[in-house]
Short mmCIF file of C-alpha atoms in Angstrom, two decimals:
data_model
loop_
_atom_site.label_atom_id
_atom_site.label_comp_id
_atom_site.label_asym_id
_atom_site.label_seq_id
_atom_site.Cartn_x
_atom_site.Cartn_y
_atom_site.Cartn_z
CA UNK A 216 131.05 -9.02 -209.60
CA UNK A 217 129.01 -12.12 -210.37
CA UNK A 218 130.04 -15.39 -208.74
CA UNK A 219 128.65 -18.66 -210.00
CA UNK A 220 129.43 -21.52 -207.69
CA UNK A 221 128.72 -25.17 -208.50
CA UNK A 222 125.56 -24.25 -210.39
CA UNK A 223 123.27 -26.98 -211.69
CA UNK A 224 119.95 -26.73 -213.46
CA UNK A 225 117.66 -29.20 -215.19
CA UNK A 226 114.36 -29.14 -217.06
CA UNK A 227 112.51 -31.96 -215.33
CA UNK A 228 114.86 -34.93 -215.49
CA UNK A 229 116.94 -33.46 -218.35
CA UNK A 230 120.07 -31.83 -216.97
CA UNK A 231 121.19 -28.67 -218.75
CA UNK A 232 123.93 -27.18 -216.59
CA UNK A 233 125.93 -29.31 -214.19
CA UNK A 234 128.32 -28.00 -211.54
CA UNK A 235 129.25 -24.81 -213.35
CA UNK A 236 131.57 -22.40 -211.55
CA UNK A 237 133.01 -19.09 -212.76
CA UNK A 238 133.44 -15.46 -211.90
CA UNK A 239 132.41 -12.49 -214.03
CA UNK A 240 134.34 -9.29 -213.33
CA UNK A 241 133.07 -5.70 -213.43
CA UNK A 242 133.75 -3.56 -216.49
CA UNK A 243 133.85 -6.39 -219.02
CA UNK A 244 131.80 -7.45 -222.03
CA UNK A 245 131.63 -11.23 -221.93
CA UNK A 246 130.93 -13.24 -225.07
CA UNK A 247 129.06 -16.37 -224.06
CA UNK A 248 129.55 -19.11 -226.62
CA UNK A 249 128.54 -22.74 -226.77
CA UNK A 250 126.94 -25.36 -228.95
CA UNK A 251 123.16 -25.54 -229.30
CA UNK A 252 121.51 -26.84 -226.14
CA UNK A 253 124.44 -26.40 -223.73
CA UNK A 254 122.40 -23.93 -221.69
CA UNK A 255 123.52 -20.43 -222.71
CA UNK A 256 119.99 -19.00 -222.54
CA UNK A 257 119.31 -20.96 -219.35
CA UNK A 258 122.43 -19.48 -217.78
CA UNK A 259 121.33 -15.95 -218.73
CA UNK A 260 117.86 -16.51 -217.27
CA UNK A 261 119.42 -17.87 -214.08
CA UNK A 262 121.69 -14.81 -213.85
CA UNK A 263 118.72 -12.49 -214.26
CA UNK A 264 116.58 -14.27 -211.63
CA UNK A 265 114.02 -15.74 -214.01
CA UNK A 266 114.84 -19.27 -212.90
CA UNK A 267 115.91 -20.88 -209.66
CA UNK A 268 119.13 -22.92 -209.56
CA UNK A 269 118.57 -26.59 -208.76
CA UNK A 270 121.77 -26.66 -206.75
CA UNK A 271 124.65 -24.27 -206.29
CA UNK A 272 124.57 -20.52 -206.01
CA UNK A 273 124.73 -17.32 -208.02
CA UNK A 274 125.66 -14.13 -206.25
CA UNK A 275 125.48 -10.76 -207.98
CA UNK A 276 127.03 -7.96 -205.92
CA UNK A 277 125.71 -9.64 -202.78
CA UNK A 278 122.24 -10.39 -204.20
CA UNK A 279 120.78 -13.79 -205.00
CA UNK A 280 119.08 -13.17 -208.37
CA UNK A 281 116.08 -15.43 -207.77
CA UNK A 282 115.11 -13.35 -204.70
CA UNK A 283 114.28 -10.65 -207.26
CA UNK A 284 114.73 -7.80 -204.84
CA UNK A 285 113.71 -4.51 -206.47
CA UNK A 286 117.13 -2.92 -205.87
CA UNK A 287 118.73 -5.87 -207.70
CA UNK A 288 116.20 -5.71 -210.56
CA UNK A 289 116.75 -1.95 -210.88
CA UNK A 290 120.38 -2.52 -211.79
CA UNK A 291 119.97 -5.32 -214.32
CA UNK A 292 118.16 -6.15 -217.54
CA UNK A 293 117.73 -9.31 -219.59
CA UNK A 294 117.00 -8.99 -223.29
CA UNK A 295 115.73 -12.31 -224.63
CA UNK A 296 116.20 -13.57 -228.15
CA UNK A 297 112.50 -13.09 -228.90
CA UNK A 298 110.82 -9.94 -227.66
CA UNK A 299 107.16 -9.00 -227.14
CA UNK A 300 105.51 -6.68 -229.69
CA UNK A 301 103.56 -4.51 -227.24
CA UNK A 302 100.72 -2.22 -228.28
CA UNK A 303 102.66 1.00 -227.58
CA UNK A 304 104.73 3.36 -229.67
CA UNK A 305 108.47 2.94 -229.05
CA UNK A 306 108.64 6.32 -227.37
CA UNK A 307 105.71 5.59 -225.01
CA UNK A 308 106.97 2.08 -224.24
CA UNK A 309 110.30 3.49 -223.08
CA UNK A 310 108.63 6.23 -221.05
CA UNK A 311 106.24 3.84 -219.28
CA UNK A 312 108.71 1.02 -218.65
CA UNK A 313 111.86 3.06 -218.17
CA UNK A 314 110.46 4.78 -215.10
CA UNK A 315 111.23 1.63 -213.07
CA UNK A 316 114.98 1.89 -213.68
CA UNK A 317 116.46 4.88 -211.82
CA UNK A 318 119.26 5.55 -214.35
CA UNK A 319 117.08 5.26 -217.43
CA UNK A 320 117.39 8.17 -219.85
CA UNK A 321 114.66 8.83 -222.39
CA UNK A 322 117.02 11.16 -224.31
CA UNK A 323 119.61 8.41 -224.57
CA UNK A 324 116.91 5.97 -225.72
CA UNK A 325 115.78 8.33 -228.49
CA UNK A 326 119.41 8.98 -229.46
CA UNK A 327 120.18 5.26 -229.85
CA UNK A 328 116.88 4.69 -231.64
CA UNK A 329 117.80 7.45 -234.08
CA UNK A 330 121.15 5.79 -234.75
CA UNK A 331 119.27 2.58 -235.52
CA UNK A 332 116.95 4.57 -237.80
CA UNK A 333 113.78 3.48 -236.00
CA UNK A 334 110.86 5.90 -235.85
CA UNK A 335 109.97 6.53 -232.14
CA UNK A 336 106.33 7.23 -232.98
CA UNK A 337 105.83 3.84 -234.61
CA UNK A 338 103.68 1.27 -232.81
CA UNK A 339 105.79 -1.68 -231.69
CA UNK A 340 103.23 -4.30 -232.76
CA UNK A 341 103.45 -2.90 -236.30
CA UNK A 342 107.25 -3.09 -236.46
CA UNK A 343 109.30 -5.66 -238.36
CA UNK A 344 111.25 -8.19 -236.25
CA UNK A 345 114.49 -6.25 -236.82
CA UNK A 346 112.98 -2.88 -235.88
CA UNK A 347 111.45 -4.39 -232.76
CA UNK A 348 114.80 -5.89 -231.76
CA UNK A 349 116.52 -2.53 -232.30
CA UNK A 350 113.89 -0.80 -230.13
CA UNK A 351 114.52 -3.25 -227.29
CA UNK A 352 118.31 -2.98 -227.70
CA UNK A 353 118.02 0.83 -227.51
CA UNK A 354 115.88 0.48 -224.38
CA UNK A 355 118.32 -1.97 -222.76
CA UNK A 356 121.28 0.31 -223.42
CA UNK A 357 119.42 3.43 -222.23
CA UNK A 358 118.61 1.83 -218.86
CA UNK A 359 122.11 2.50 -217.52
CA UNK A 360 122.13 -0.77 -215.60
CA UNK A 361 125.21 -2.47 -214.25
CA UNK A 362 124.30 -6.00 -215.30
CA UNK A 363 123.06 -6.46 -218.83
CA UNK A 364 122.34 -9.88 -220.30
CA UNK A 365 121.74 -10.02 -224.04
CA UNK A 366 120.62 -13.24 -225.72
CA UNK A 367 121.49 -13.34 -229.43
CA UNK A 368 121.11 -9.56 -229.81
CA UNK A 369 122.28 -9.42 -233.45
CA UNK A 370 119.81 -12.07 -234.67
CA UNK A 371 117.49 -10.43 -237.16
CA UNK A 372 119.57 -7.27 -237.54
CA UNK A 373 120.64 -6.11 -240.99
CA UNK A 374 124.33 -5.46 -241.77
CA UNK A 375 124.41 -1.71 -240.98
CA UNK A 376 122.48 -2.32 -237.76
CA UNK A 377 125.09 -4.83 -236.59
CA UNK A 378 127.77 -2.15 -236.89
CA UNK A 379 125.50 0.34 -235.11
CA UNK A 380 124.93 -2.22 -232.38
CA UNK A 381 128.69 -2.60 -231.78
CA UNK A 382 129.07 1.17 -231.69
CA UNK A 383 126.15 1.62 -229.30
CA UNK A 384 127.35 -1.12 -226.93
CA UNK A 385 130.80 0.41 -226.57
CA UNK A 386 129.43 3.95 -226.31
CA UNK A 387 126.43 3.58 -224.00
CA UNK A 388 127.46 1.05 -221.37
CA UNK A 389 128.72 2.02 -217.95
CA UNK A 390 132.42 1.72 -217.14
CA UNK A 391 131.73 -0.73 -214.31
CA UNK A 392 129.02 -2.73 -216.04
CA UNK A 393 129.05 -6.44 -216.76
CA UNK A 394 127.62 -7.34 -220.14
CA UNK A 395 127.06 -10.94 -221.03
CA UNK A 396 126.23 -11.46 -224.69
CA UNK A 397 125.23 -14.91 -225.78
CA UNK A 398 125.74 -15.43 -229.50
CA UNK A 399 126.38 -17.78 -232.37
CA UNK A 400 127.22 -14.84 -234.63
CA UNK A 401 130.75 -14.41 -233.30
CA UNK A 402 131.86 -12.39 -236.33
CA UNK A 403 129.24 -9.76 -235.54
CA UNK A 404 130.74 -9.16 -232.12
CA UNK A 405 134.38 -10.12 -232.61
CA UNK A 406 135.72 -6.66 -231.83
CA UNK A 407 133.70 -5.94 -228.71
CA UNK A 408 133.59 -9.13 -226.67
CA UNK A 409 136.41 -9.73 -224.27
CA UNK A 410 136.67 -12.03 -222.28
CA UNK A 411 135.32 -15.12 -223.99
CA UNK A 412 133.34 -17.76 -222.11
CA UNK A 413 132.85 -21.10 -223.84
CA UNK A 414 130.27 -23.22 -222.14
CA UNK A 415 129.88 -26.95 -222.21
CA UNK A 416 127.05 -28.82 -220.54
CA UNK A 417 129.17 -29.99 -217.66
CA UNK A 418 131.86 -27.41 -217.66
CA UNK A 419 133.11 -23.94 -218.43
CA UNK A 420 135.75 -24.75 -221.03
CA UNK A 421 137.10 -21.22 -221.38
CA UNK A 422 136.74 -18.06 -219.34
CA UNK A 423 139.66 -15.95 -220.44
CA UNK A 424 140.49 -12.56 -221.92
CA UNK A 425 141.73 -12.29 -225.49
CA UNK A 426 145.17 -11.42 -224.10
CA UNK A 427 145.26 -14.58 -221.99
CA UNK A 428 144.07 -16.64 -224.95
CA UNK A 429 146.69 -15.25 -227.31
CA UNK A 430 149.42 -15.85 -224.75
CA UNK A 431 148.54 -19.56 -224.68
CA UNK A 432 147.31 -20.14 -228.22
CA UNK A 433 148.76 -18.99 -231.50
CA UNK A 434 146.48 -18.17 -234.44
CA UNK A 435 148.32 -18.76 -237.69
CA UNK A 436 146.91 -17.22 -240.86
CA UNK A 437 149.68 -18.49 -243.17
CA UNK A 438 149.72 -20.77 -246.19
CA UNK A 439 151.72 -23.59 -244.64
CA UNK A 440 149.79 -26.43 -242.98
CA UNK A 441 150.98 -27.42 -239.48
CA UNK A 442 150.17 -31.05 -238.61
CA UNK A 443 150.43 -30.29 -234.86
CA UNK A 444 147.67 -27.64 -235.07
CA UNK A 445 144.78 -28.06 -232.66
CA UNK A 446 142.46 -26.90 -235.39
CA UNK A 447 142.91 -25.97 -239.01
CA UNK A 448 140.55 -24.73 -241.65
CA UNK A 449 141.27 -23.92 -245.24
CA UNK A 450 140.36 -20.41 -246.33
CA UNK A 451 140.69 -18.80 -249.76
CA UNK A 452 144.41 -18.08 -250.07
CA UNK A 453 145.60 -20.00 -247.01
CA UNK A 454 144.66 -21.48 -243.67
CA UNK A 455 143.52 -20.44 -240.24
CA UNK A 456 145.22 -22.69 -237.71
CA UNK A 457 145.22 -22.75 -233.93
CA UNK A 458 148.42 -23.93 -232.28
CA UNK A 459 149.75 -24.05 -228.74
CA UNK A 460 151.76 -20.85 -228.31
CA UNK A 461 155.27 -22.04 -227.54
CA UNK A 462 157.09 -18.93 -228.72
CA UNK A 463 155.15 -16.21 -226.85
CA UNK A 464 154.45 -14.65 -230.19
CA UNK A 465 151.31 -12.46 -230.34
CA UNK A 466 148.51 -13.16 -232.78
CA UNK A 467 144.98 -11.93 -233.43
CA UNK A 468 142.42 -14.28 -231.85
CA UNK A 469 139.89 -15.64 -234.30
CA UNK A 470 136.93 -16.50 -232.09
CA UNK A 471 135.33 -18.93 -234.52
CA UNK A 472 138.60 -20.88 -234.88
CA UNK A 473 139.08 -20.73 -231.11
CA UNK A 474 135.60 -22.17 -230.57
CA UNK A 475 136.28 -25.04 -232.98
CA UNK A 476 139.71 -25.70 -231.47
CA UNK A 477 138.21 -25.86 -227.99
CA UNK A 478 135.56 -28.32 -229.09
CA UNK A 479 138.08 -30.61 -230.72
CA UNK A 480 140.45 -30.48 -227.73
CA UNK A 481 138.30 -29.77 -224.69
CA UNK A 482 140.57 -30.97 -221.89
CA UNK A 483 143.80 -29.72 -223.45
CA UNK A 484 142.57 -26.15 -224.07
CA UNK A 485 140.79 -26.07 -220.73
CA UNK A 486 143.96 -26.98 -218.87
CA UNK A 487 145.99 -24.60 -220.98
CA UNK A 488 143.74 -21.64 -220.16
CA UNK A 489 143.15 -22.59 -216.53
CA UNK A 490 143.94 -19.65 -214.22
CA UNK B 34 111.59 -2.86 -195.67
CA UNK B 35 112.04 -0.79 -198.87
CA UNK B 36 112.75 -4.04 -200.68
CA UNK B 37 109.29 -5.31 -199.72
CA UNK B 38 107.21 -2.17 -200.11
CA UNK B 39 107.95 1.36 -201.25
CA UNK B 40 105.12 3.84 -201.86
CA UNK B 41 106.84 5.62 -204.75
CA UNK B 42 107.66 2.38 -206.53
CA UNK B 43 104.17 1.03 -205.86
CA UNK B 44 102.68 4.20 -207.36
CA UNK B 45 104.76 3.72 -210.52
CA UNK B 46 103.79 0.08 -210.78
CA UNK B 47 100.11 0.83 -210.20
CA UNK B 48 100.11 3.41 -213.01
CA UNK B 49 101.87 0.89 -215.27
CA UNK B 50 99.31 -1.77 -214.31
CA UNK B 51 96.40 0.59 -215.03
CA UNK B 52 97.88 1.38 -218.45
CA UNK B 53 98.09 -2.33 -219.08
CA UNK B 54 94.48 -2.94 -218.00
CA UNK B 55 93.27 -0.07 -220.19
CA UNK B 56 95.17 -1.39 -223.22
CA UNK B 57 94.13 -5.00 -222.76
CA UNK B 58 90.65 -4.81 -221.32
CA UNK B 59 89.31 -1.24 -221.67
CA UNK B 60 87.07 -1.96 -224.67
CA UNK B 61 85.87 -5.32 -223.35
CA UNK B 62 84.86 -3.71 -220.06
CA UNK B 63 82.91 -1.05 -221.89
CA UNK B 64 81.09 -3.68 -223.95
CA UNK B 65 80.28 -5.78 -220.89
CA UNK B 66 79.07 -2.78 -218.86
CA UNK B 67 76.77 -1.65 -221.64
CA UNK B 68 75.64 -5.17 -222.56
CA UNK B 69 72.12 -4.96 -221.00
CA UNK B 70 71.62 -1.57 -222.66
CA UNK B 71 72.78 -2.88 -226.04
CA UNK B 72 70.30 -5.79 -225.84
CA UNK B 73 67.52 -3.36 -224.93
CA UNK B 74 68.42 -0.97 -227.77
CA UNK B 75 68.43 -3.84 -230.27
CA UNK B 76 64.85 -4.73 -229.27
CA UNK B 77 63.94 -1.02 -229.47
CA UNK B 78 65.31 -0.77 -233.00
CA UNK B 79 63.61 -3.98 -234.03
CA UNK B 80 60.23 -3.07 -232.46
CA UNK B 81 58.78 -1.39 -235.63
CA UNK B 82 59.68 -4.53 -237.58
CA UNK B 83 58.29 -6.94 -235.00
CA UNK B 84 55.26 -4.69 -234.46
CA UNK B 85 55.62 -4.73 -230.68
CA UNK B 86 56.82 -2.45 -227.91
CA UNK B 87 60.49 -2.37 -226.96
CA UNK B 88 61.10 -5.44 -224.90
CA UNK B 89 61.69 -5.16 -221.17
CA UNK B 90 61.45 -7.76 -218.48
CA UNK B 91 63.08 -7.14 -215.06
CA UNK B 92 64.07 -10.79 -214.61
CA UNK B 93 65.76 -11.04 -217.99
CA UNK B 94 67.35 -7.62 -217.47
CA UNK B 95 68.84 -8.85 -214.19
CA UNK B 96 69.93 -11.99 -216.01
CA UNK B 97 71.80 -9.87 -218.56
CA UNK B 98 73.45 -7.91 -215.75
CA UNK B 99 74.48 -11.18 -214.15
CA UNK B 100 75.91 -12.49 -217.46
CA UNK B 101 77.95 -9.28 -217.89
CA UNK B 102 79.38 -9.61 -214.38
CA UNK B 103 80.06 -13.30 -214.82
CA UNK B 104 81.89 -12.78 -218.12
CA UNK B 105 84.09 -10.09 -216.57
CA UNK B 106 84.97 -12.21 -213.53
CA UNK B 107 85.72 -15.26 -215.70
CA UNK B 108 87.86 -13.65 -218.38
CA UNK B 109 89.40 -10.49 -216.89
CA UNK B 110 92.26 -12.32 -215.13
CA UNK B 111 93.18 -14.37 -218.18
CA UNK B 112 93.13 -11.35 -220.52
CA UNK B 113 95.05 -8.94 -218.30
CA UNK B 114 97.30 -11.03 -216.07
CA UNK B 115 97.43 -14.25 -218.11
CA UNK B 116 100.36 -12.80 -220.08
CA UNK B 117 102.72 -13.56 -217.20
CA UNK B 118 102.85 -17.22 -218.25
CA UNK B 119 103.77 -16.26 -221.84
CA UNK B 120 107.44 -16.57 -222.71
CA UNK B 121 108.02 -13.10 -224.14
CA UNK B 122 105.64 -10.87 -222.19
CA UNK B 123 106.06 -12.90 -218.98
CA UNK B 124 109.84 -12.47 -218.96
CA UNK B 125 109.51 -8.70 -219.26
CA UNK B 126 106.93 -8.59 -216.45
CA UNK B 127 108.95 -10.74 -214.03
CA UNK B 128 112.06 -8.57 -214.31
CA UNK B 129 110.13 -5.34 -213.85
CA UNK B 130 111.64 -3.79 -210.72
CA UNK B 131 108.77 -4.00 -208.22
CA UNK B 132 108.37 -6.38 -205.29
CA UNK B 133 105.95 -9.33 -205.29
CA UNK B 134 103.90 -7.54 -202.62
CA UNK B 135 103.60 -4.40 -204.75
CA UNK B 136 102.55 -6.42 -207.79
CA UNK B 137 100.00 -8.35 -205.70
CA UNK B 138 98.56 -5.22 -204.08
CA UNK B 139 98.17 -3.52 -207.42
CA UNK B 140 96.37 -6.59 -208.81
CA UNK B 141 94.05 -6.66 -205.78
CA UNK B 142 93.25 -2.96 -205.97
CA UNK B 143 92.38 -3.25 -209.63
CA UNK B 144 90.39 -6.50 -209.56
CA UNK B 145 88.59 -5.97 -206.27
CA UNK B 146 88.04 -2.21 -206.17
CA UNK B 147 88.53 -0.40 -209.46
CA UNK B 148 87.13 -3.04 -211.81
CA UNK B 149 83.84 -3.63 -209.89
CA UNK B 150 83.45 0.14 -209.42
CA UNK B 151 83.83 0.79 -213.16
CA UNK B 152 81.58 -2.13 -214.10
CA UNK B 153 78.94 -1.03 -211.61
CA UNK B 154 79.06 2.54 -212.92
CA UNK B 155 78.54 1.28 -216.48
CA UNK B 156 75.71 -1.06 -215.46
CA UNK B 157 73.97 1.75 -213.55
CA UNK B 158 74.40 4.00 -216.57
CA UNK B 159 72.83 1.29 -218.78
CA UNK B 160 70.00 0.92 -216.28
CA UNK B 161 69.38 4.68 -216.20
CA UNK B 162 69.25 4.95 -220.00
CA UNK B 163 66.75 2.07 -220.17
CA UNK B 164 64.61 3.77 -217.50
CA UNK B 165 64.38 6.86 -219.73
CA UNK B 166 62.77 4.79 -222.49
CA UNK B 167 60.55 2.56 -220.33
CA UNK B 168 58.71 4.55 -217.63
CA UNK B 169 57.97 1.61 -215.33
CA UNK B 170 61.66 0.61 -215.09
CA UNK B 171 63.24 1.34 -211.76
CA UNK B 172 66.45 3.34 -212.38
CA UNK B 173 67.93 1.48 -209.40
CA UNK B 174 67.20 -2.01 -210.72
CA UNK B 175 70.94 -2.82 -210.78
CA UNK B 176 71.34 -1.65 -207.20
CA UNK B 177 68.47 -3.85 -206.05
CA UNK B 178 69.77 -6.83 -207.97
CA UNK B 179 73.15 -6.54 -206.29
CA UNK B 180 71.58 -6.23 -202.85
CA UNK B 181 72.82 -2.66 -202.57
CA UNK B 182 69.41 -0.98 -202.62
CA UNK B 183 67.96 -2.63 -199.56
CA UNK B 184 68.78 -5.02 -196.79
CA UNK B 185 67.76 -8.60 -196.49
CA UNK B 186 67.39 -9.35 -200.19
CA UNK B 187 69.53 -12.46 -200.13
CA UNK B 188 68.92 -13.74 -196.63
CA UNK B 189 65.25 -13.22 -195.99
CA UNK B 190 64.42 -12.00 -192.53
CA UNK B 191 67.96 -11.66 -191.15
CA UNK B 192 68.12 -7.97 -191.70
CA UNK B 193 71.46 -7.31 -190.13
CA UNK B 194 73.48 -9.58 -192.34
CA UNK B 195 75.69 -7.29 -194.39
CA UNK B 196 74.48 -8.11 -197.89
CA UNK B 197 76.55 -5.54 -199.84
CA UNK B 198 79.72 -6.70 -198.13
CA UNK B 199 78.84 -10.32 -198.87
CA UNK B 200 78.08 -9.46 -202.52
CA UNK B 201 81.42 -7.69 -202.84
CA UNK B 202 83.31 -10.54 -201.18
CA UNK B 203 81.62 -13.05 -203.47
CA UNK B 204 82.71 -10.94 -206.47
CA UNK B 205 86.27 -10.72 -205.15
CA UNK B 206 86.47 -14.46 -204.55
CA UNK B 207 85.10 -15.21 -208.01
CA UNK B 208 87.46 -12.92 -209.88
CA UNK B 209 90.50 -13.77 -207.74
CA UNK B 210 90.10 -17.50 -208.20
CA UNK B 211 90.08 -17.06 -212.00
CA UNK B 212 92.98 -14.61 -211.80
CA UNK B 213 94.97 -17.15 -209.80
CA UNK B 214 94.11 -19.73 -212.47
CA UNK B 215 95.34 -17.30 -215.14
CA UNK B 216 98.64 -16.90 -213.30
CA UNK B 217 99.09 -20.66 -212.89
CA UNK B 218 97.96 -22.23 -216.16
CA UNK B 219 99.66 -21.61 -219.47
CA UNK B 220 96.74 -22.54 -221.73
CA UNK B 221 92.93 -22.95 -221.38
CA UNK B 222 93.19 -20.93 -218.21
CA UNK B 223 89.44 -20.55 -217.54
CA UNK B 224 88.61 -24.18 -218.33
CA UNK B 225 91.39 -25.55 -216.12
CA UNK B 226 90.34 -23.23 -213.28
CA UNK B 227 86.78 -24.58 -213.59
CA UNK B 228 88.12 -28.13 -213.38
CA UNK B 229 90.11 -27.25 -210.26
CA UNK B 230 87.06 -25.67 -208.59
CA UNK B 231 85.05 -28.77 -209.50
CA UNK B 232 87.70 -31.06 -208.05
CA UNK B 233 88.01 -29.01 -204.88
CA UNK B 234 84.21 -28.97 -204.45
CA UNK B 235 84.10 -32.75 -204.64
CA UNK B 236 86.94 -32.98 -202.14
CA UNK B 237 85.19 -30.53 -199.80
CA UNK B 238 81.92 -32.47 -199.96
CA UNK B 239 83.73 -35.72 -199.07
CA UNK B 240 85.41 -33.89 -196.21
CA UNK B 241 82.10 -32.52 -194.94
CA UNK B 242 80.54 -35.98 -195.13
CA UNK B 243 83.43 -37.39 -193.15
CA UNK B 244 83.04 -34.67 -190.52
CA UNK B 245 79.28 -35.18 -190.17
CA UNK B 246 79.78 -38.92 -189.88
CA UNK B 247 81.93 -38.54 -186.80
CA UNK B 248 80.29 -39.14 -183.46
CA UNK B 249 80.59 -35.56 -182.25
CA UNK B 250 78.11 -34.36 -184.92
CA UNK B 251 74.92 -36.31 -184.42
CA UNK B 252 71.18 -35.73 -184.57
CA UNK B 253 70.98 -34.87 -180.87
CA UNK B 254 73.27 -31.94 -181.36
CA UNK B 255 71.05 -30.46 -184.06
CA UNK B 256 67.95 -31.09 -181.99
CA UNK B 257 69.49 -29.25 -179.04
CA UNK B 258 70.41 -26.38 -181.37
CA UNK B 259 66.87 -25.98 -182.69
CA UNK B 260 65.30 -26.36 -179.22
CA UNK B 261 66.66 -23.04 -178.09
CA UNK B 262 66.63 -21.42 -181.53
CA UNK B 263 66.19 -17.69 -181.67
CA UNK B 264 66.55 -15.33 -184.59
CA UNK B 265 69.26 -13.14 -183.12
CA UNK B 266 71.41 -16.15 -182.28
CA UNK B 267 70.96 -17.62 -185.74
CA UNK B 268 71.88 -14.28 -187.22
CA UNK B 269 75.07 -14.19 -185.16
CA UNK B 270 75.95 -17.72 -186.25
CA UNK B 271 75.38 -16.88 -189.87
CA UNK B 272 77.45 -13.71 -189.61
CA UNK B 273 80.30 -15.45 -187.83
CA UNK B 274 80.15 -18.40 -190.21
CA UNK B 275 80.09 -16.22 -193.30
CA UNK B 276 82.86 -13.97 -192.02
CA UNK B 277 85.05 -16.95 -191.23
CA UNK B 278 84.37 -18.62 -194.57
CA UNK B 279 84.91 -15.53 -196.73
CA UNK B 280 87.86 -14.37 -194.64
CA UNK B 281 89.51 -17.78 -195.02
CA UNK B 282 88.84 -18.01 -198.75
CA UNK B 283 90.08 -14.46 -199.40
CA UNK B 284 93.21 -15.00 -197.31
CA UNK B 285 93.97 -18.25 -199.17
CA UNK B 286 93.44 -16.61 -202.59
CA UNK B 287 95.57 -13.57 -201.78
CA UNK B 288 98.33 -15.77 -200.37
CA UNK B 289 98.14 -17.99 -203.47
CA UNK B 290 98.42 -15.02 -205.83
CA UNK B 291 101.33 -13.53 -203.89
CA UNK B 292 103.16 -16.88 -203.78
CA UNK B 293 102.65 -17.42 -207.50
CA UNK B 294 103.93 -13.92 -208.35
CA UNK B 295 106.91 -14.41 -206.03
CA UNK B 296 107.96 -17.76 -207.47
CA UNK B 297 106.90 -17.62 -211.13
CA UNK B 298 109.67 -18.62 -213.52
CA UNK B 299 110.24 -17.94 -217.20
#
């Protein structure tokens, strides 16, 4: 379990995160959403021990990430948005680096790489951006770590690779692992992320499972416009509208509409989804 | 304790670090180690054109050896360990599961033991090849230049001062200070390190002036010292002074590198 308590961080005098608190439970794939500049990447780097909180505290299974104790690092991995094109073949890179993570499996790495259709004998500094990203994703998933933080993992992937990514994430992650995936491409990950975390600079607006969201909000895909809707958007052949669920009727959560509804009605949705 | 140091994990990290050094600096080291030989061979090839003998001058040869060593100690840290301040490569290095102590020890072993040993081997090899072409060249020229072939080269008559140890410590201090600079500065690593050394030197000279201006250090004290001067005593003073100075500088550099590795952020 990861506990974030009253966390604040700033770059010089520019505050990025202020008094953020939340809990991330084992065995979940969190979708971390937020507008540009709210601090999604900063939060991921704080969770992985790459930065030190200005105030507040992060605790990951009893470890403080910034202490960077080897036994903590051995059970986590952070995949940044931009990755380094090292002068190794994919196969050698995984063999040399993977040795530091006790649960790393070279066979699993090659298996995932094959699914992504990347040649293991290819030098990484000769790969395209998409191939390089797929190599790192394969490596991250083959590590067998409990805490995996992925920053915009589908950026630069082609359409078949996005589907392969979803398949690989559900197939190769541990039962008890915590995945936090920061993304703007919510449609790419709609079927795998649950719960949803929507971050604002000064607050966590939403940290709820899809079930909890659909019990409080109703997603209407009909043709009739509801003036009381928290958010509505015209689509070809109808509307997508987000309403307060007053009838306990179930509906399929549309993450993009949810995100827009939250941003138009921050306090209301926050209070509605408060646990 | 295992969180601070573990032999198995250190072994893995050291192998990884060696791979990294080989990939990033292997060729440069080879070029630097063979630099005096290359210069000699160029003059050998050009000698029929210039109508002279292949050039050789012990002073210039030693100068070339010095340049090779200087270039390695200036740029090795920036080329191999400078990546830790880069956004992409630095992030991957920081989250590599090894402790700050293990990463520091590996860096020290490579920069202070393996690197000088490899460079020395290459320089000796260069020297030996040159001695095959020019009969009056001493095959141990490099050894002599580094103070390894005989005692007292650098300190005149004080034969018991440990010159090879001092030469090695001076190398370690030189390369470690530029490695620390490479870990601290994001850009123009070597230039900024030079500026820092310059600034610190000025500060140290002001400090020394302030100390000598105090009443406890006056002319009488020096006169008394030279009145009962003897060689053995002077030798002891020099040894103690040098040991204290180099010990202090090395300890400060190692502590600085460890602290930087421990607290570096991405």
